[in-house]
The first five atom37 places (N, CA, C, CB, O) and aatype in JSON, in Angstrom:
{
  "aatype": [20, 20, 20, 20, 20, 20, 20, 20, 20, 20, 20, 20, 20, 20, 20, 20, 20, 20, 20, 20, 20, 20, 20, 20, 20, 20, 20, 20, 20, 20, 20, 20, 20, 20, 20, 20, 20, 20, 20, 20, 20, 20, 20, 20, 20, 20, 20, 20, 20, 20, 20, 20, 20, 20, 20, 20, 20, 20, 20, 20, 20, 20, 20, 20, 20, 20, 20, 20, 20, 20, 20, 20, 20, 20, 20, 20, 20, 20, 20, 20, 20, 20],
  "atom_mask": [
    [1, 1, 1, 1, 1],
    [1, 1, 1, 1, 1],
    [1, 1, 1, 1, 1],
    [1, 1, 1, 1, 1],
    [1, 1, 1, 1, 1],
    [1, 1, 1, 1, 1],
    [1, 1, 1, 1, 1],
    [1, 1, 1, 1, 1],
    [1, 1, 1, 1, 1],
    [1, 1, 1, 1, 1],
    [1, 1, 1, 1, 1],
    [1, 1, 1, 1, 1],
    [1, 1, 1, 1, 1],
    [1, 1, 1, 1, 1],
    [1, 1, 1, 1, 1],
    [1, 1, 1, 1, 1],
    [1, 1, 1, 1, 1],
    [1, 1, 1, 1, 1],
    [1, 1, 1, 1, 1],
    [1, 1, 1, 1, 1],
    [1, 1, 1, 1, 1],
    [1, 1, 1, 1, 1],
    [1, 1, 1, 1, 1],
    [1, 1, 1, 1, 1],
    [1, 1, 1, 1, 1],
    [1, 1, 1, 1, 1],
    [1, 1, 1, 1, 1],
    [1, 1, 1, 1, 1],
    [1, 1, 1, 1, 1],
    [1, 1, 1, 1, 1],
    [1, 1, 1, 1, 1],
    [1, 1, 1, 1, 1],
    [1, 1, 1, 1, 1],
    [1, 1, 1, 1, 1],
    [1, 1, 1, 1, 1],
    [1, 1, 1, 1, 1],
    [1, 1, 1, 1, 1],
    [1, 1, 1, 1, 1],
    [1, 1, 1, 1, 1],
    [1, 1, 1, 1, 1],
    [1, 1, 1, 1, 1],
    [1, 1, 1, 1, 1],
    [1, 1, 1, 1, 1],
    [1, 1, 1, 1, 1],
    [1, 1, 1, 1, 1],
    [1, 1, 1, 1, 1],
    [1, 1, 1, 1, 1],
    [1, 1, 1, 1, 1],
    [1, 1, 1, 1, 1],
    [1, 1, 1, 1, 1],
    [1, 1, 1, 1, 1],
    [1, 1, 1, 1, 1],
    [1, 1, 1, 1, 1],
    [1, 1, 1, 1, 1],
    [1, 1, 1, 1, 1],
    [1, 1, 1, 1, 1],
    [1, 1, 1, 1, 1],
    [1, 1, 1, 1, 1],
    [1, 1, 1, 1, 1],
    [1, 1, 1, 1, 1],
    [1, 1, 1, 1, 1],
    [1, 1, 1, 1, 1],
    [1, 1, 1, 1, 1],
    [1, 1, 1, 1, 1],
    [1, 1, 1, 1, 1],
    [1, 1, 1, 1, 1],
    [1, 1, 1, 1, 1],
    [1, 1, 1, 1, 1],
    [1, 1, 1, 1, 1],
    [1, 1, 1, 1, 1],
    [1, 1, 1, 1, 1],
    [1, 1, 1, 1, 1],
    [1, 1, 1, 1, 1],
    [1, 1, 1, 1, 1],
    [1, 1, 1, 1, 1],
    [1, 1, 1, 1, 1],
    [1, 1, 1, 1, 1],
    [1, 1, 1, 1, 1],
    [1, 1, 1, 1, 1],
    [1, 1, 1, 1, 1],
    [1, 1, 1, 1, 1],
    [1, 1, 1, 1, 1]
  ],
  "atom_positions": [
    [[6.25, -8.97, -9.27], [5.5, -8.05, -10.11], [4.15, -7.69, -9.49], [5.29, -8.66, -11.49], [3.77, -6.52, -9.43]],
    [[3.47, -8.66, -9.05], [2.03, -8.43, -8.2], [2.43, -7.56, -6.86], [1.23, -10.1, -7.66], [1.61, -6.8, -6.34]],
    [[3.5, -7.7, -6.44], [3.57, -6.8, -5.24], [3.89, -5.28, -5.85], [4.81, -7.37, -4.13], [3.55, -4.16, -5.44]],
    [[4.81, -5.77, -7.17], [4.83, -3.87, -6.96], [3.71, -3.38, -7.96], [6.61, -2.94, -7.54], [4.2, -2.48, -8.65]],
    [[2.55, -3.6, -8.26], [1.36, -3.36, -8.52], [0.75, -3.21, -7.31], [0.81, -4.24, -9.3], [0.57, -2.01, -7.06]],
    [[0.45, -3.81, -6.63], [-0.3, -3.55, -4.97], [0.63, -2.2, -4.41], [-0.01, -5.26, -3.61], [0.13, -1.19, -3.92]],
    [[1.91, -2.41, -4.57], [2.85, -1.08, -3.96], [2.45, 0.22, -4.32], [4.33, -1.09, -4.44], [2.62, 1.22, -3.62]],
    [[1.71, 0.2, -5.87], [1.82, 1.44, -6.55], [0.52, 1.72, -6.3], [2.29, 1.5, -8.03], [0.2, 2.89, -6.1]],
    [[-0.5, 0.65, -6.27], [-2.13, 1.1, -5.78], [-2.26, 1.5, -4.59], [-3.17, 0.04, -5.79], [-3.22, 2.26, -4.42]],
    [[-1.39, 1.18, -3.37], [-1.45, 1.73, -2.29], [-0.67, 2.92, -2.27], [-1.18, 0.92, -1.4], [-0.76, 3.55, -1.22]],
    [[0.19, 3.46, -3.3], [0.99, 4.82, -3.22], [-0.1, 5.93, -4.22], [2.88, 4.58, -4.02], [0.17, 7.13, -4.31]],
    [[-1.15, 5.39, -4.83], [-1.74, 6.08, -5.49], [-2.95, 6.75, -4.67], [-2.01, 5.37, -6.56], [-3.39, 7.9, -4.67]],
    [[-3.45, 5.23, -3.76], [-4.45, 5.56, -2.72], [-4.19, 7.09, -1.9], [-4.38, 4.3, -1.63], [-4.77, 8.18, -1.82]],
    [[-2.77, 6.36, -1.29], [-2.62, 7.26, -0.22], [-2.54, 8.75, -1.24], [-1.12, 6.83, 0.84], [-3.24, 9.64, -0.76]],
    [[-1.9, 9.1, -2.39], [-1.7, 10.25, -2.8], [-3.28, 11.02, -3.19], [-0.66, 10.06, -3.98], [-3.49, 12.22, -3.06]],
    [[-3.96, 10.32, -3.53], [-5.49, 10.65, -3.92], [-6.13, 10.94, -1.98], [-6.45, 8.82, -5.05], [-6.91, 11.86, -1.73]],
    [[-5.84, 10.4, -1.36], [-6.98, 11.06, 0.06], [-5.66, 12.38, 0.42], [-7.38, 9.38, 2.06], [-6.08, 13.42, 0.94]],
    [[-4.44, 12.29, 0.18], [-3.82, 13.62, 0.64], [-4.02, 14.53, -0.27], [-2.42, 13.61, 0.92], [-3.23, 15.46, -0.09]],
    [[-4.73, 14.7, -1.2], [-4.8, 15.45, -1.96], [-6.28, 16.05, -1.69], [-4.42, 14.9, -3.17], [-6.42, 17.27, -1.58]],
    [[-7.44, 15.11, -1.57], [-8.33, 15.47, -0.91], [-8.42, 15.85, 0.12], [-8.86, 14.97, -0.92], [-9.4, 16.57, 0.32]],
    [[-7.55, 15.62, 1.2], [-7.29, 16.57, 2.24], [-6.86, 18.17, 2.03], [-6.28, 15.95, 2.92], [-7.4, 19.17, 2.51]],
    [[-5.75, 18.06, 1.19], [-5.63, 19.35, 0.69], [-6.33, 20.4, 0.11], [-5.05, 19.28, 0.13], [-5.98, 21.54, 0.42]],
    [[-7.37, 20.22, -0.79], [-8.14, 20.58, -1.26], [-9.57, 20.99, -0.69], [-8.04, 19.92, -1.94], [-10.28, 21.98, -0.89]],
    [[-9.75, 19.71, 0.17], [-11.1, 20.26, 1.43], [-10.55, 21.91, 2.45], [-11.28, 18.48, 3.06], [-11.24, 22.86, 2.81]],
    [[-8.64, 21.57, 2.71], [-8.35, 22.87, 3.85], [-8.46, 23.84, 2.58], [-6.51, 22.93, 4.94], [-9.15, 24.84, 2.4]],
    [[-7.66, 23.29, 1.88], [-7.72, 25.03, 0.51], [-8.86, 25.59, 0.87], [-7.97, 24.79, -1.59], [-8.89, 26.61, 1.57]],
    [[-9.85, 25.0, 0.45], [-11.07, 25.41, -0.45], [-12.16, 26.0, 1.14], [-11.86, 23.62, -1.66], [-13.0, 26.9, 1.12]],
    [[-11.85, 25.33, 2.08], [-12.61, 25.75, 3.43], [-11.49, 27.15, 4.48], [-12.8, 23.88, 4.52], [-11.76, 27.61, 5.59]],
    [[-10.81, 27.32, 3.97], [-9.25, 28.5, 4.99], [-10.01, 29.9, 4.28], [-6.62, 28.21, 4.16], [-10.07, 30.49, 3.2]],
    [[-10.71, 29.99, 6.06], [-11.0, 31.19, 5.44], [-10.01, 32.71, 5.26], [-12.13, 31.45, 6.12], [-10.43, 33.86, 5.11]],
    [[-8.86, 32.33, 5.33], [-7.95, 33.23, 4.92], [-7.49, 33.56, 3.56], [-7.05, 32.97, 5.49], [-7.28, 32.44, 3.09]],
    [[-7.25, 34.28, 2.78], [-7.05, 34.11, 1.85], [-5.36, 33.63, 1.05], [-7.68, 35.09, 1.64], [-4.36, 34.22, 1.46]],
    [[-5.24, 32.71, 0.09], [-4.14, 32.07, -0.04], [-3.86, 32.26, -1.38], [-4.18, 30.77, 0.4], [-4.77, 31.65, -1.95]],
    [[-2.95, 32.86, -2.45], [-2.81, 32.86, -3.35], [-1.14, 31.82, -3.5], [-3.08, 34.28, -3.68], [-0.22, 32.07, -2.73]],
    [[-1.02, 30.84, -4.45], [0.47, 29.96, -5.05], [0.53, 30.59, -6.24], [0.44, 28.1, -5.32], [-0.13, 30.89, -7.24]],
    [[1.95, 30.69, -5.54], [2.72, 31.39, -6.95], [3.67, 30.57, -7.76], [3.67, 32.65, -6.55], [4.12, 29.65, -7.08]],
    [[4.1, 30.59, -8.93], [5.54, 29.82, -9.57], [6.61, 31.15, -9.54], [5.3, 29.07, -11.56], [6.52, 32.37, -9.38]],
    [[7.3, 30.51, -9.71], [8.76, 31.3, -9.4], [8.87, 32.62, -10.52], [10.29, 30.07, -9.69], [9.86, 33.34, -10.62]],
    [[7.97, 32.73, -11.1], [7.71, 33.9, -12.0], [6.86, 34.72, -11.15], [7.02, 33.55, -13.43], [6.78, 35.91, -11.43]],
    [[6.21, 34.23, -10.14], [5.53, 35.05, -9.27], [4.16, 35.22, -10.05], [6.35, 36.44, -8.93], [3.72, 36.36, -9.86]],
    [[3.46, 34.58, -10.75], [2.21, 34.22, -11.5], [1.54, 33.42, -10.6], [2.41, 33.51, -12.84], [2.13, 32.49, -10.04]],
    [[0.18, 33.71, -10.36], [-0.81, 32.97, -9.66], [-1.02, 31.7, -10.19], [-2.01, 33.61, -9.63], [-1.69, 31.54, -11.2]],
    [[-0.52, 30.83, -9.6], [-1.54, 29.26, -9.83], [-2.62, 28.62, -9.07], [-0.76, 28.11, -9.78], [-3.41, 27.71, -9.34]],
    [[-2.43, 29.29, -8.13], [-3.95, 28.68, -7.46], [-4.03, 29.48, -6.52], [-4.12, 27.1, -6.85], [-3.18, 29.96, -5.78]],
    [[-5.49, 29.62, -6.61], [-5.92, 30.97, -5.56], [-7.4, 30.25, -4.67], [-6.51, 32.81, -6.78], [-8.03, 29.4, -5.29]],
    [[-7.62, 30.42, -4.04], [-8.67, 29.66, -2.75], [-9.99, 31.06, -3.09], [-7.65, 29.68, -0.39], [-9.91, 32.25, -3.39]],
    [[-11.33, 29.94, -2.79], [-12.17, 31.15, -2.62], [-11.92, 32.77, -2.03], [-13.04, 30.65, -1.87], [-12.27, 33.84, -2.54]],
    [[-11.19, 32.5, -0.79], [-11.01, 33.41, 0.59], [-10.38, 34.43, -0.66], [-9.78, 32.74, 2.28], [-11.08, 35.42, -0.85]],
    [[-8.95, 34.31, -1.69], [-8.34, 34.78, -2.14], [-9.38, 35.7, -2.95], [-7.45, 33.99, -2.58], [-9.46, 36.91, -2.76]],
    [[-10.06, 35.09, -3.74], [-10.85, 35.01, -5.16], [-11.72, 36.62, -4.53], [-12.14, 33.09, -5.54], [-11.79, 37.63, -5.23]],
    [[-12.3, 36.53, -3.1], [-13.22, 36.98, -2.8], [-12.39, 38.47, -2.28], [-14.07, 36.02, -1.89], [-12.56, 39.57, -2.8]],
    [[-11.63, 38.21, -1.34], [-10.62, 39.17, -1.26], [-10.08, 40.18, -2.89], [-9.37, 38.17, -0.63], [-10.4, 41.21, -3.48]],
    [[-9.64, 39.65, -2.96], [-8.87, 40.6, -4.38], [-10.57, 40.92, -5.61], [-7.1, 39.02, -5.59], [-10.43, 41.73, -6.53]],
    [[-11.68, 40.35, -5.47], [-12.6, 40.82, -6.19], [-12.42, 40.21, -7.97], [-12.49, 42.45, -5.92], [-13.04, 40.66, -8.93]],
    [[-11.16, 38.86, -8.01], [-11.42, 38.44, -8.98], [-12.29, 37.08, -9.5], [-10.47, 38.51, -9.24], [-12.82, 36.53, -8.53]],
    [[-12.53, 36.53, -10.56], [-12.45, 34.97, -10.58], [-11.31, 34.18, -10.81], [-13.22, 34.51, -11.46], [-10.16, 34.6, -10.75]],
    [[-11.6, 33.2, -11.03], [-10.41, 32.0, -10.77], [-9.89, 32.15, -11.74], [-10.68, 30.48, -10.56], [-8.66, 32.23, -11.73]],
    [[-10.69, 32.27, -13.13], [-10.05, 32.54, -14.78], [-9.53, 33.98, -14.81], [-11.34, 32.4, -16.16], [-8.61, 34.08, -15.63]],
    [[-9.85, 35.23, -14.12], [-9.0, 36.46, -14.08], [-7.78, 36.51, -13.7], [-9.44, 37.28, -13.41], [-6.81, 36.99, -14.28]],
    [[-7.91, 35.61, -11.96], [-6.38, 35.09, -11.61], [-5.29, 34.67, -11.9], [-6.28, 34.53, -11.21], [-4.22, 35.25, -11.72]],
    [[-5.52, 33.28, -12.52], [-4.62, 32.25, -12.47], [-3.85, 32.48, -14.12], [-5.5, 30.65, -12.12], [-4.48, 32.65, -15.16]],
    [[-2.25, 32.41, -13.97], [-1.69, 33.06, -15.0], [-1.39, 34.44, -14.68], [-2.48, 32.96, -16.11], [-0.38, 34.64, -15.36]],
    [[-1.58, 35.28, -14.2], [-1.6, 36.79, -13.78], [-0.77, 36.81, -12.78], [-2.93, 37.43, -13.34], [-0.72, 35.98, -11.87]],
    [[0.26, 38.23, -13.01], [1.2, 38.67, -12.07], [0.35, 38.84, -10.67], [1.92, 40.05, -12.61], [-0.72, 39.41, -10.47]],
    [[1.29, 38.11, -9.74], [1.23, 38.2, -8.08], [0.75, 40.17, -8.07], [3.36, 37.66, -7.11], [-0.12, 40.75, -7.41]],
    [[1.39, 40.52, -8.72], [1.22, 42.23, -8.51], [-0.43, 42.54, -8.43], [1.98, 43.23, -10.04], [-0.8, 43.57, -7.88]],
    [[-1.19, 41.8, -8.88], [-2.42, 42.31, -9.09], [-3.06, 42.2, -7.54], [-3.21, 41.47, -10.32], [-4.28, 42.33, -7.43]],
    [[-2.35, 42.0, -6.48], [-2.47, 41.48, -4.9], [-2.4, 42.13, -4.18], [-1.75, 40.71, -4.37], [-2.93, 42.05, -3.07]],
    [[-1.46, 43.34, -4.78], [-1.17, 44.44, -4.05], [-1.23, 45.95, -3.68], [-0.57, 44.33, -4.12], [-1.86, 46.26, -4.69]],
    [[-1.09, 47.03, -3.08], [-1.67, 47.85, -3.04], [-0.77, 48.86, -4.22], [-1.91, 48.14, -1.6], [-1.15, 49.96, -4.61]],
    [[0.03, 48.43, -4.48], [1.17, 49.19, -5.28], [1.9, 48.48, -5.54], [1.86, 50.16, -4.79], [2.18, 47.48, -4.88]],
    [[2.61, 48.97, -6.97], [4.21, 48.04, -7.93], [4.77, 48.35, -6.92], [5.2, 48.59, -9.61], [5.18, 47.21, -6.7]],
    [[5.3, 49.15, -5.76], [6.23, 49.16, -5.09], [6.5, 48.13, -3.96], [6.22, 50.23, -4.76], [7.63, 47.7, -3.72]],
    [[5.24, 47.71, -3.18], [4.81, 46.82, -2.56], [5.48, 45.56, -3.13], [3.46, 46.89, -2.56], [6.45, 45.0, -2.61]],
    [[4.84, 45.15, -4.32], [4.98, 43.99, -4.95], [6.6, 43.99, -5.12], [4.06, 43.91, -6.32], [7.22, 43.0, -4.74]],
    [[7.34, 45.17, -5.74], [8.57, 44.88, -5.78], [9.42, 44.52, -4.82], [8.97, 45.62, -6.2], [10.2, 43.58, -4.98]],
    [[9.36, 45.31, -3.59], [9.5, 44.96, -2.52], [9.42, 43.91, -1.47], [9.19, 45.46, -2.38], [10.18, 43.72, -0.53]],
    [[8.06, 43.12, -1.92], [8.23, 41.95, -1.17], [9.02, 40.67, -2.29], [6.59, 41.52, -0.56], [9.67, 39.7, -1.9]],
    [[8.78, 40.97, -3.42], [9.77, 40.06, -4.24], [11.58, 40.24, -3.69], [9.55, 40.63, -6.06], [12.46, 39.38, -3.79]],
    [[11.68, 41.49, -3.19], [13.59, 41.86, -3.66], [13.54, 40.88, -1.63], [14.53, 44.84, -3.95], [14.62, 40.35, -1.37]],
    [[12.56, 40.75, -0.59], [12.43, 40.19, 0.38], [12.81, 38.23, 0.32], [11.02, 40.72, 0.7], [13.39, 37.47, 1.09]],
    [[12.13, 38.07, -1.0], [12.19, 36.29, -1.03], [13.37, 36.22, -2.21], [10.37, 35.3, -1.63], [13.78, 35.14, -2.61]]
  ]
}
């Protein structure tokens, strides 16, 4: 039982600094990166994104991928692509 307590503090460790890793490249890529869910709704968008498209994070997130693009046709188009 004590080992798989030590097992799970060291699987928590490691998941907490990869996550901070993740979050330092997000948040520093100066490219812009918008995640989508399979509805194609923004869930997380990076400054680079935020600054690019001219929204905030609360305008974004929840909001059709379409708002990314230069046209519904665009957007349809790269959806009928994935």
């Amino acid at each position: 039982r004590a080992a798989s307590a030590i097992d799970n503090a060291k699987l928590f460790s490691e998941s907490q600094e990869a996550r901070m890793r993740f979050e330092g490249i997000f948040l520093a890529l100066p490219d812009a990166l918008v995640v989508a869910d399979a509805d194609r709704r923004s869930t997380l968008v990076n400054p680079a994104g935020l600054q690019l498209f001219g929204y905030s994070e609360g305008e974004m997130i929840g909001q059709p991928t379409s708002i990314c693009y230069a046209s519904e046709g665009d957007f349809q188009r790269m959806g009928e692509q994935n």
